[in-house]
JSON list of C-alpha atoms in Angstrom, two decimals:
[
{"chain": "A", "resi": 1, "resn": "UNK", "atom": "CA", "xyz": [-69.06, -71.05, -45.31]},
{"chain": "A", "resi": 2, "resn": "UNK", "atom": "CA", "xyz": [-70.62, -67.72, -45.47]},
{"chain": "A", "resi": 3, "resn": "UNK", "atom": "CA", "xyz": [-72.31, -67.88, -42.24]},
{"chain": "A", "resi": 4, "resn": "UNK", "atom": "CA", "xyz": [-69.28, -69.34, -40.53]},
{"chain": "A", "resi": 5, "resn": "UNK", "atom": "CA", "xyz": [-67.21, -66.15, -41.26]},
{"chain": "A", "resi": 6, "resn": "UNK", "atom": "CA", "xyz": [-70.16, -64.07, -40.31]},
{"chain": "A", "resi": 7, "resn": "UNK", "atom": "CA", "xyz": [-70.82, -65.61, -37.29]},
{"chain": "A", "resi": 8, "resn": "UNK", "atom": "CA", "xyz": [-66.87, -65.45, -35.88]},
{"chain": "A", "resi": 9, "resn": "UNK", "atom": "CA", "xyz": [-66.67, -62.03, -36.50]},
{"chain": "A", "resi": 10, "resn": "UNK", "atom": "CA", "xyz": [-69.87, -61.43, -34.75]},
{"chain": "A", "resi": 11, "resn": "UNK", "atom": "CA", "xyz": [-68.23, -63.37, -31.75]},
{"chain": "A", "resi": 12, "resn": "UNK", "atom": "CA", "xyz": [-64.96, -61.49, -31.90]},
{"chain": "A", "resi": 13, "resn": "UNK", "atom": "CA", "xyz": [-66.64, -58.30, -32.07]},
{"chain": "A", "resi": 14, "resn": "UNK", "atom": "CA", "xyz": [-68.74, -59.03, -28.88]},
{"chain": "A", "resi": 15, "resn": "UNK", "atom": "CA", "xyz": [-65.74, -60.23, -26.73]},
{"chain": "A", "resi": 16, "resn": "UNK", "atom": "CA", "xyz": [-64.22, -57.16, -27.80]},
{"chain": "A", "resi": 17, "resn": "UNK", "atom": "CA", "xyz": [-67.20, -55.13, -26.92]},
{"chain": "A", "resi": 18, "resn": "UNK", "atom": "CA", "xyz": [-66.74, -57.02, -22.99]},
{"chain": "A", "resi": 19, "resn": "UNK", "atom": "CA", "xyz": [-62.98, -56.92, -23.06]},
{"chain": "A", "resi": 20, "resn": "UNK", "atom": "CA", "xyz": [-61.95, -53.08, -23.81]},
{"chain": "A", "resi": 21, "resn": "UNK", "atom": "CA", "xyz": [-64.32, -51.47, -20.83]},
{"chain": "A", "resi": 22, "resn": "UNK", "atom": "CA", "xyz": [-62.79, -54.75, -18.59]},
{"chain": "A", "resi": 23, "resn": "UNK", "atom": "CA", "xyz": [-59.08, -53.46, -19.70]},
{"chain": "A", "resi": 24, "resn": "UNK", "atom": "CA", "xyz": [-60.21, -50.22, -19.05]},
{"chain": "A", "resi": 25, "resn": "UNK", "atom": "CA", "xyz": [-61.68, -50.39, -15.71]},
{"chain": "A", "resi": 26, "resn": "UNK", "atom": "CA", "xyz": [-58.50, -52.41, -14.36]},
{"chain": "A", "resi": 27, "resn": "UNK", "atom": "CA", "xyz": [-57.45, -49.37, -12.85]},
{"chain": "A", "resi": 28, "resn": "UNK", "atom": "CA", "xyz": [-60.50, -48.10, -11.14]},
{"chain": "A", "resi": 29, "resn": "UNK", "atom": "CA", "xyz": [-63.00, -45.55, -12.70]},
{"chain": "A", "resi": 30, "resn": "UNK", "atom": "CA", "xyz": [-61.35, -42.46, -10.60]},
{"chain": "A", "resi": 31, "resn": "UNK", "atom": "CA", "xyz": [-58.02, -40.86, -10.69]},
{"chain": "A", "resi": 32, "resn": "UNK", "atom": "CA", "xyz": [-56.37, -39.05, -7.99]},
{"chain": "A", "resi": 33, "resn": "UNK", "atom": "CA", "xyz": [-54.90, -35.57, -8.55]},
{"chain": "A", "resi": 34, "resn": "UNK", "atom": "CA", "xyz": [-52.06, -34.67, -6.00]},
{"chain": "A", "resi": 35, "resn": "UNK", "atom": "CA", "xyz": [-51.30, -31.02, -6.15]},
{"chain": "A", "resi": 36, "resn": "UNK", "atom": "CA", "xyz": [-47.44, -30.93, -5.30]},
{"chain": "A", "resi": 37, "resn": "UNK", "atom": "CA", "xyz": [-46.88, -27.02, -5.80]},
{"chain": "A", "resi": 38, "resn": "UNK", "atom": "CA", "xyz": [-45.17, -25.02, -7.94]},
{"chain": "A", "resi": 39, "resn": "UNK", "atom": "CA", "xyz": [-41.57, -24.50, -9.63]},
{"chain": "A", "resi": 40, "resn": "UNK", "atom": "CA", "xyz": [-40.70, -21.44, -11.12]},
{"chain": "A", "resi": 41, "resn": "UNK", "atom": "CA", "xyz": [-44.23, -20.21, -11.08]},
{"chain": "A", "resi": 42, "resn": "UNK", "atom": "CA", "xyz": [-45.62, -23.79, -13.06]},
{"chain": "A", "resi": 43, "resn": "UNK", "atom": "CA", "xyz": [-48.04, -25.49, -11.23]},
{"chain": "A", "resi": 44, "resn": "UNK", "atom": "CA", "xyz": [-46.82, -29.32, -10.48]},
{"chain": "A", "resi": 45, "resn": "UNK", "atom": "CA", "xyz": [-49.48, -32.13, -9.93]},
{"chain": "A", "resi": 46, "resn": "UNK", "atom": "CA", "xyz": [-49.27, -36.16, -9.79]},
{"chain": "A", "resi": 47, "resn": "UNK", "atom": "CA", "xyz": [-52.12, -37.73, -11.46]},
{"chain": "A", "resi": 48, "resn": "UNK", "atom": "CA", "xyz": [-52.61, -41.19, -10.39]},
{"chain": "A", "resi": 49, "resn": "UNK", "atom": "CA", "xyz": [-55.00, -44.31, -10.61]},
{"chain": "A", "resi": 50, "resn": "UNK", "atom": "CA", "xyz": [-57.36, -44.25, -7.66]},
{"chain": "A", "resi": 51, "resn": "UNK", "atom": "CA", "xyz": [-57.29, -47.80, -6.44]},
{"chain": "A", "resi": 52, "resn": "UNK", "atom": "CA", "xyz": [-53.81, -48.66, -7.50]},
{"chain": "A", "resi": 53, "resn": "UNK", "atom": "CA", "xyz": [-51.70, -45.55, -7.63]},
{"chain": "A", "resi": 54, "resn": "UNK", "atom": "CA", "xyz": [-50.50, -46.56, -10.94]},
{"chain": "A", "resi": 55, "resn": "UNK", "atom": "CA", "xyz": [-49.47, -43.54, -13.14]},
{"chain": "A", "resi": 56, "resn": "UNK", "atom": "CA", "xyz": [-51.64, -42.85, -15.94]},
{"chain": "A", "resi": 57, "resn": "UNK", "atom": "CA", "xyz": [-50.15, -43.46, -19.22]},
{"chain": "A", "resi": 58, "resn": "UNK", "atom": "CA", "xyz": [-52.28, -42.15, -21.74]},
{"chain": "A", "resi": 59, "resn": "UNK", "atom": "CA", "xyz": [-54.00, -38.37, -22.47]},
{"chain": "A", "resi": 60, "resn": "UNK", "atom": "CA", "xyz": [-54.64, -36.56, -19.23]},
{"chain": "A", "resi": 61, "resn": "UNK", "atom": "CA", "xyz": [-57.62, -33.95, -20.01]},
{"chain": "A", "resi": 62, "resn": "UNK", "atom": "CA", "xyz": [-57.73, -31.68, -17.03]},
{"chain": "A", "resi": 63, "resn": "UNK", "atom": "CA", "xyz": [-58.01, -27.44, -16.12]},
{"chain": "A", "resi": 64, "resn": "UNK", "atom": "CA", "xyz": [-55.95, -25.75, -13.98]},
{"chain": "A", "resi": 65, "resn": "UNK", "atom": "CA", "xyz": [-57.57, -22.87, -12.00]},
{"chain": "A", "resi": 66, "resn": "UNK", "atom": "CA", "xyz": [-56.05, -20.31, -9.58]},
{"chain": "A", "resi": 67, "resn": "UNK", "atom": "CA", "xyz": [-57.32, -17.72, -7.24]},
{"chain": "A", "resi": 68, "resn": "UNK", "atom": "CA", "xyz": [-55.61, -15.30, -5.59]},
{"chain": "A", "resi": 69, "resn": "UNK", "atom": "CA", "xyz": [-56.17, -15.45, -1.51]},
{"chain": "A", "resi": 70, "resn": "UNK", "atom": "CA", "xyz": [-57.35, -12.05, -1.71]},
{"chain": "A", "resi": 71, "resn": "UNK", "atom": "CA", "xyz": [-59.67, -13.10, -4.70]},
{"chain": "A", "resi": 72, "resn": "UNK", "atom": "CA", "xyz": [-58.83, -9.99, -6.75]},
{"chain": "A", "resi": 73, "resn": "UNK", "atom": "CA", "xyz": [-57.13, -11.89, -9.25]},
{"chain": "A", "resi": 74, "resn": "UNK", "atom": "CA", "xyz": [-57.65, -14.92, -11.49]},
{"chain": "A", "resi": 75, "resn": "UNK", "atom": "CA", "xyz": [-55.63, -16.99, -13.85]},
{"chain": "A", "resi": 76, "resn": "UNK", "atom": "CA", "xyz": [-56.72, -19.87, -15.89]},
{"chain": "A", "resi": 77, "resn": "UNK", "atom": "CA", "xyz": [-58.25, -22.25, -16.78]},
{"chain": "A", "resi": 78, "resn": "UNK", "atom": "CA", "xyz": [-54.82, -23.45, -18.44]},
{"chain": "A", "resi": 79, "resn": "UNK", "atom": "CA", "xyz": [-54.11, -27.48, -19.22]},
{"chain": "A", "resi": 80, "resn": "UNK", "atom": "CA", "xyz": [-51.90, -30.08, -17.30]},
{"chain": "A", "resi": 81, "resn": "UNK", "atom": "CA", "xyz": [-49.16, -31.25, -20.01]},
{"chain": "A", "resi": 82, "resn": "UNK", "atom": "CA", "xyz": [-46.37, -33.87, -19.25]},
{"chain": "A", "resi": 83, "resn": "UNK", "atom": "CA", "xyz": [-43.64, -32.71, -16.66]},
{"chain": "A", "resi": 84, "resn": "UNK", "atom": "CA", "xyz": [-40.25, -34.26, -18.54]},
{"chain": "A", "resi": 85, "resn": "UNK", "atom": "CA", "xyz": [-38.65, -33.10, -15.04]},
{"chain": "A", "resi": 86, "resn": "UNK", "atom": "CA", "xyz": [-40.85, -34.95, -12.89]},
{"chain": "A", "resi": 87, "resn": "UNK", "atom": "CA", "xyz": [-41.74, -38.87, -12.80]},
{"chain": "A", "resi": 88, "resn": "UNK", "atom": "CA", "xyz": [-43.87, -40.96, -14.93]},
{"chain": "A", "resi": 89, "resn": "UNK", "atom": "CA", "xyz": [-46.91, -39.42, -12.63]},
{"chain": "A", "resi": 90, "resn": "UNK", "atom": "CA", "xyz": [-45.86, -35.95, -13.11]},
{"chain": "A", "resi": 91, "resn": "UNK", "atom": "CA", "xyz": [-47.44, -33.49, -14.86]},
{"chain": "A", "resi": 92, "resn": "UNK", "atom": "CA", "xyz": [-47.24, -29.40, -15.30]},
{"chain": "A", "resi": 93, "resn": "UNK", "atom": "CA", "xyz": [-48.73, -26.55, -16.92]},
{"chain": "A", "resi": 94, "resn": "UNK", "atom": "CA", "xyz": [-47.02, -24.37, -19.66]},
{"chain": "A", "resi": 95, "resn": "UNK", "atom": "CA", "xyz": [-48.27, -21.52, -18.16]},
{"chain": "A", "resi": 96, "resn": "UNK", "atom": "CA", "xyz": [-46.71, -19.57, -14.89]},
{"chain": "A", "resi": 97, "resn": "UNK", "atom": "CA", "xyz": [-48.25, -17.61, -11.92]},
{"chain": "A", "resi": 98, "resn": "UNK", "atom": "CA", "xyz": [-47.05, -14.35, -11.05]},
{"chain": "A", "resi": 99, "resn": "UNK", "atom": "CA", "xyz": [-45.27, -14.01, -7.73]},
{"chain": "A", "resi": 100, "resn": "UNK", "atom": "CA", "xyz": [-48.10, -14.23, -4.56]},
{"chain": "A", "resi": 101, "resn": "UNK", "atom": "CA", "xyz": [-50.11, -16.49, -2.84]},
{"chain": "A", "resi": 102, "resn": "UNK", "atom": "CA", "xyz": [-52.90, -18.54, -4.86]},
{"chain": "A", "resi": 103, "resn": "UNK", "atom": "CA", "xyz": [-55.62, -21.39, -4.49]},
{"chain": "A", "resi": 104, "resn": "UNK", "atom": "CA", "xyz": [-54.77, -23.81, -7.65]},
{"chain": "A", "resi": 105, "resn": "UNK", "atom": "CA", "xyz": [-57.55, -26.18, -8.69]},
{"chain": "A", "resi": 106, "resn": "UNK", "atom": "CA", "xyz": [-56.88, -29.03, -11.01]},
{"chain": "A", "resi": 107, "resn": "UNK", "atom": "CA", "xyz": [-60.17, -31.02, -13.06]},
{"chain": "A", "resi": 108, "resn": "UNK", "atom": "CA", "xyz": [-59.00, -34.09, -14.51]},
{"chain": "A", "resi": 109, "resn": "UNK", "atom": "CA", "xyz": [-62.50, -35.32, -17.17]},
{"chain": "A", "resi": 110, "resn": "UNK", "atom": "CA", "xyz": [-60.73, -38.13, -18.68]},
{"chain": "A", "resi": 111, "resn": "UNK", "atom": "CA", "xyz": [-59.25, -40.80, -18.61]},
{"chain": "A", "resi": 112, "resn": "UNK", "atom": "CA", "xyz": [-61.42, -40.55, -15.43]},
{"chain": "A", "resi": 113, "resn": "UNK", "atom": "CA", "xyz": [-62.77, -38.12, -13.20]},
{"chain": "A", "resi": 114, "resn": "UNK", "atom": "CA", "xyz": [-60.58, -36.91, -10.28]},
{"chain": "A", "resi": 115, "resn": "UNK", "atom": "CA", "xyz": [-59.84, -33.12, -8.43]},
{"chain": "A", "resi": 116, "resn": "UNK", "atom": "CA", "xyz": [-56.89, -31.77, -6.67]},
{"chain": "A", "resi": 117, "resn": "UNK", "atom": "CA", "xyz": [-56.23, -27.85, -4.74]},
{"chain": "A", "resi": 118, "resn": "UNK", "atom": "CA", "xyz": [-53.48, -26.63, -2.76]},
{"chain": "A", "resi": 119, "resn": "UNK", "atom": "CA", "xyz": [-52.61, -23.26, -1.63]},
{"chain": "A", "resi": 120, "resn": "UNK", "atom": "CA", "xyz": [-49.34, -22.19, -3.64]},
{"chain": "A", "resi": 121, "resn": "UNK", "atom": "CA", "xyz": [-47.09, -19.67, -2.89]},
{"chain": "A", "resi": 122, "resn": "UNK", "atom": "CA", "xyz": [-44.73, -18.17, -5.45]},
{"chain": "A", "resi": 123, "resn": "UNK", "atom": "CA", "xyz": [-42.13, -15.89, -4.80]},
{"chain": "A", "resi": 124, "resn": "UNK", "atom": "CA", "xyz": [-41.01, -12.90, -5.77]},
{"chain": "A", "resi": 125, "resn": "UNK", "atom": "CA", "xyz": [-37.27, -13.35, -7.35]},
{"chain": "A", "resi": 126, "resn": "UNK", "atom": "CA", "xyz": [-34.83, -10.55, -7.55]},
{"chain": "A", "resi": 127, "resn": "UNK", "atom": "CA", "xyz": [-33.11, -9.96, -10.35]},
{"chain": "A", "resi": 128, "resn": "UNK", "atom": "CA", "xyz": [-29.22, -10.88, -9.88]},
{"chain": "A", "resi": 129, "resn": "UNK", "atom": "CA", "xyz": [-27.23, -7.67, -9.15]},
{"chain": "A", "resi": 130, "resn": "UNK", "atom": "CA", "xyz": [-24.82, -7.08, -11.69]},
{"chain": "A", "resi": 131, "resn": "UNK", "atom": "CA", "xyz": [-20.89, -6.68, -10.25]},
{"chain": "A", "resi": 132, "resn": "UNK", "atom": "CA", "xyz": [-19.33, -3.75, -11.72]},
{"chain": "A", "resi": 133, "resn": "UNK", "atom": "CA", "xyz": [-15.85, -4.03, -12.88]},
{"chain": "A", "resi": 134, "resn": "UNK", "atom": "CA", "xyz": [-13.55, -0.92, -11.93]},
{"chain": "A", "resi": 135, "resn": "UNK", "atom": "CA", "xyz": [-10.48, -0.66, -14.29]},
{"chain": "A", "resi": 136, "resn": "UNK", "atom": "CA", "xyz": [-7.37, 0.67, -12.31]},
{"chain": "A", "resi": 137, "resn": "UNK", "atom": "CA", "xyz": [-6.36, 3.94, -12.76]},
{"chain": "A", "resi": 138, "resn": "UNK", "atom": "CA", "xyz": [-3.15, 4.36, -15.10]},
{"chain": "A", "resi": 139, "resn": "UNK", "atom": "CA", "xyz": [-1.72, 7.32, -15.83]},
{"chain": "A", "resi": 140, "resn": "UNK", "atom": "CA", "xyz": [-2.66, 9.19, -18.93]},
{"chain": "A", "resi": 141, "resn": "UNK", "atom": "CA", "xyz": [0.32, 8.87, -21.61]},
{"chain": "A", "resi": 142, "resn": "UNK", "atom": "CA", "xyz": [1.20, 11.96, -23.13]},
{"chain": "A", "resi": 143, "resn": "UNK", "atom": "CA", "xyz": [-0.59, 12.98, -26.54]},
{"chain": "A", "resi": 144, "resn": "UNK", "atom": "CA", "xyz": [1.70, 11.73, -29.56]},
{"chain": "A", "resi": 145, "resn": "UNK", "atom": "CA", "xyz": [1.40, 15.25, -30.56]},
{"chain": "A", "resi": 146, "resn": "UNK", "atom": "CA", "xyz": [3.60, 15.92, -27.12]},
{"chain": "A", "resi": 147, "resn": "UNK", "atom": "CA", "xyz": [5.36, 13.13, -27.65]},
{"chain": "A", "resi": 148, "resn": "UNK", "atom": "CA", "xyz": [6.74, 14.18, -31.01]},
{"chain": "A", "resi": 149, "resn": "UNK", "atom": "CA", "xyz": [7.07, 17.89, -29.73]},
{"chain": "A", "resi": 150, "resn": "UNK", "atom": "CA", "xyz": [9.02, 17.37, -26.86]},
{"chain": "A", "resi": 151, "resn": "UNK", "atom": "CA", "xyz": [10.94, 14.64, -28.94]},
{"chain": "A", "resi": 152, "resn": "UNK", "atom": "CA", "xyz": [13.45, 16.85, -30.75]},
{"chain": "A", "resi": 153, "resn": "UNK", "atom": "CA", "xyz": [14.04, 19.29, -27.63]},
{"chain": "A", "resi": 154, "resn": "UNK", "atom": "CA", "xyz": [14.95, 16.53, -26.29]},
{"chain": "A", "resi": 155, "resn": "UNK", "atom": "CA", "xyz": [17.27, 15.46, -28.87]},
{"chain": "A", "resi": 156, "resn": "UNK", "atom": "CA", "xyz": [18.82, 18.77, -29.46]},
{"chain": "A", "resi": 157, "resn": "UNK", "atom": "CA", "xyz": [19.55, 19.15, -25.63]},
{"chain": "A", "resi": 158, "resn": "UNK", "atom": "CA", "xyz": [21.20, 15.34, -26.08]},
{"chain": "A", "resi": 159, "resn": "UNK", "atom": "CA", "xyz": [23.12, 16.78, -28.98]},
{"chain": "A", "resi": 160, "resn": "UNK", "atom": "CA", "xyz": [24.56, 20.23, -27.46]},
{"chain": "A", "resi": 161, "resn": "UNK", "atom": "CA", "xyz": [25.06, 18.08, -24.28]},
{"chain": "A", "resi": 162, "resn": "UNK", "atom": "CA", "xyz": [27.51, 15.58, -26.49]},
{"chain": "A", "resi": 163, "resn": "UNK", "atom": "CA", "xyz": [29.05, 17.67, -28.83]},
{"chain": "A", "resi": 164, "resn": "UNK", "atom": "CA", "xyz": [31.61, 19.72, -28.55]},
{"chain": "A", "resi": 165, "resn": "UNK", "atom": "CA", "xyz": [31.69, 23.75, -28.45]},
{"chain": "A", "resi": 166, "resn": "UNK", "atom": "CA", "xyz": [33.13, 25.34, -31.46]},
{"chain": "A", "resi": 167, "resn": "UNK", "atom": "CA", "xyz": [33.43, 28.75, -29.32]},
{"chain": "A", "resi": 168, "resn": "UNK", "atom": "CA", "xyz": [35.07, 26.79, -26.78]},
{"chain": "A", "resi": 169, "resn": "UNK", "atom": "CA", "xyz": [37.47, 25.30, -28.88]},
{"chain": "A", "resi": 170, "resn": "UNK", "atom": "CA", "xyz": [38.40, 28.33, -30.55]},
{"chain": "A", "resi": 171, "resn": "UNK", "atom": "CA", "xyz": [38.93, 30.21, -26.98]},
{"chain": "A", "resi": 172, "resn": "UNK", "atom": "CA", "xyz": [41.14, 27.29, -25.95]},
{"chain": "A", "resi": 173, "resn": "UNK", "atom": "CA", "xyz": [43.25, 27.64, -28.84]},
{"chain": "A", "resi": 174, "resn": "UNK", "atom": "CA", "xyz": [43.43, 31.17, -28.22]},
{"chain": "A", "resi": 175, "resn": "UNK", "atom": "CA", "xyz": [44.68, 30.92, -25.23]},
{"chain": "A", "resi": 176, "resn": "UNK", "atom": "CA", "xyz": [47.32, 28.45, -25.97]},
{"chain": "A", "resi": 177, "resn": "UNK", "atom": "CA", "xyz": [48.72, 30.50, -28.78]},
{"chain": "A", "resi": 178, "resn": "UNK", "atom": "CA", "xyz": [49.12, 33.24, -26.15]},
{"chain": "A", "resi": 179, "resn": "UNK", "atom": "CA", "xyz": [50.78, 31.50, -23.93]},
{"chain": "A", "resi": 180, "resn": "UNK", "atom": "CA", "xyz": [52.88, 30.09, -26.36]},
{"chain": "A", "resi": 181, "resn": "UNK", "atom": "CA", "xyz": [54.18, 33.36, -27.70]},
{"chain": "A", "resi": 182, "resn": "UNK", "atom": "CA", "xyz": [54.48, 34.70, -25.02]},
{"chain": "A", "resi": 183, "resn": "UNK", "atom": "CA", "xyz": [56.59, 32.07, -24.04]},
{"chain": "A", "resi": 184, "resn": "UNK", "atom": "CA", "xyz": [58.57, 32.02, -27.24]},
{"chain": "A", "resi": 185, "resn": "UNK", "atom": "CA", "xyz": [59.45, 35.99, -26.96]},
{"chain": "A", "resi": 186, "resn": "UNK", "atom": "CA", "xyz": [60.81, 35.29, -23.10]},
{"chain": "A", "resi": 187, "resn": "UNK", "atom": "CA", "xyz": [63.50, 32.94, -24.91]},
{"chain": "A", "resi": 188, "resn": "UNK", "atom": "CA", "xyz": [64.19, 34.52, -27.70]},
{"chain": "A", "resi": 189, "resn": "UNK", "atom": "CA", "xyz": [64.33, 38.10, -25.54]},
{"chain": "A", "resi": 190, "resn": "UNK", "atom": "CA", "xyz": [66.51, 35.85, -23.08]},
{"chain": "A", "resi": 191, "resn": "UNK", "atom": "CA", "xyz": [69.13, 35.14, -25.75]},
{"chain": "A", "resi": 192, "resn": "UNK", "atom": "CA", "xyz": [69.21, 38.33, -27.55]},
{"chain": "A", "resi": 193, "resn": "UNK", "atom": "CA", "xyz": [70.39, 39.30, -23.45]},
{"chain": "A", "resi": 194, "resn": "UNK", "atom": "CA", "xyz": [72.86, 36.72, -23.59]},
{"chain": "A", "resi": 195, "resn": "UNK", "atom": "CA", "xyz": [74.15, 37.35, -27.19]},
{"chain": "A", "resi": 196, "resn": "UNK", "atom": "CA", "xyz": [74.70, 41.72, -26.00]},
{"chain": "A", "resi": 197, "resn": "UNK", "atom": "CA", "xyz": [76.25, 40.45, -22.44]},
{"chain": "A", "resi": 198, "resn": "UNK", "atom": "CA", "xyz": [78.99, 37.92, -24.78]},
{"chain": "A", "resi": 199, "resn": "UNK", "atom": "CA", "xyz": [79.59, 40.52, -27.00]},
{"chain": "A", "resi": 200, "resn": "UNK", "atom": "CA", "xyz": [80.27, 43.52, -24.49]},
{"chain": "A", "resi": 201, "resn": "UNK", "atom": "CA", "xyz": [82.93, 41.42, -22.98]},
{"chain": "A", "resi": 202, "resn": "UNK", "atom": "CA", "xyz": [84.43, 40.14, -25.57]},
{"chain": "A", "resi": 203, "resn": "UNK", "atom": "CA", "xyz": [85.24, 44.42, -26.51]},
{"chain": "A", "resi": 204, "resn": "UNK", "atom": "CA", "xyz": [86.14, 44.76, -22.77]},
{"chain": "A", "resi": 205, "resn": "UNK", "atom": "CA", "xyz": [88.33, 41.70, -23.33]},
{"chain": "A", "resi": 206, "resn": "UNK", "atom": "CA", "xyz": [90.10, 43.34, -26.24]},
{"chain": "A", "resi": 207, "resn": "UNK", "atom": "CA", "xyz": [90.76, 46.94, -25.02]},
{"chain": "A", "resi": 208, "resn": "UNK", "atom": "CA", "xyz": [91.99, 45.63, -21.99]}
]
């Protein structure tokens, strides 16, 4: 029974020894590494099965390299990760160039062996300008100290403009006074006239 057991797990072992390098070789034993460019200074590549252009699903192990055209300046190596912006075949690094022109090698070692380079420009971008906001010109209000200064000038030239003048009053009652006194000696001086004219005749009258 022993042997039995022994000998189907030697069996199933072997056929999985044949099987795994089959299932693994289904898509070809190269990849092919499309440089697409760059977005927002991350380099963009498609990494794809060489004989059926099927994406590759598991691990990507590849370097990215970049040279300046002028070759004064390097960056890298950095690694291709998983573009969530891109399709299944997408893939990105974390990393960013600076603004120029540069020539962007990508190594892919496993799952298979495959190589990619493009020229990449990357722009410069300027920041956004920033609008300044005017605020219209108003008038400057008057300190409150002003205010409450010029307050009760104002008020007292409301008053005196409102009330009455006691000097004018008491020249207007002056005058009518006058007036009427002198009014009131006229008649009385009128009748005293009168009275002296009645009595003088009433003497001529009598000696007569």
């Amino acid at each position: 029974m022993r042997i039995r057991i022994v000998f189907s797990a030697a069996l199933a072992t072997l056929g999985l020894m044949f099987l795994l390098p089959a299932a693994a070789h289904a898509h070809g034993d190269t990849v092919k590494v499309v440089v697409t460019g760059q977005r927002d200074g991350h380099v963009t590549a498609d990494v794809t099965w060489e004989n059926d252009g099927d994406a590759v699903d598991e691990a990507v192990a590849a370097t990215v390299n970049a040279v300046s055209v002028d070759g004064t300046r390097t960056m890298g190596p950095w690694r291709l990760v998983r573009d969530p912006a891109a399709a299944p075949a997408g893939w990105t690094t974390a990393e960013t160039l600076p603004p120029g022109s540069w020539k962007v090698g990508v190594d892919v070692g496993f799952p298979a062996l495959g190589h990619g380079e493009l020229e990449v420009a990357v722009p410069v971008v300027d920041p956004a300008p920033v609008a300044s906001v005017t605020s219209p010109v108003t008038p400057s209000a008057a300190p409150p100290s002003a205010q409450a200064s010029a307050s009760p000038a104002s008020a007292s030239a409301a008053s005196s403009a409102q009330a009455p003048d006691p000097a004018a009053d008491t020249q207007g009652y002056a005058v009518w006074w006058t007036t009427a006194g002198v009014a009131v000696t006229a008649v009385a001086g009128a009748a005293v006239g009168l009275l002296l004219r009645r009595r003088r005749r009433v003497r001529l009258d009598r000696l007569g």
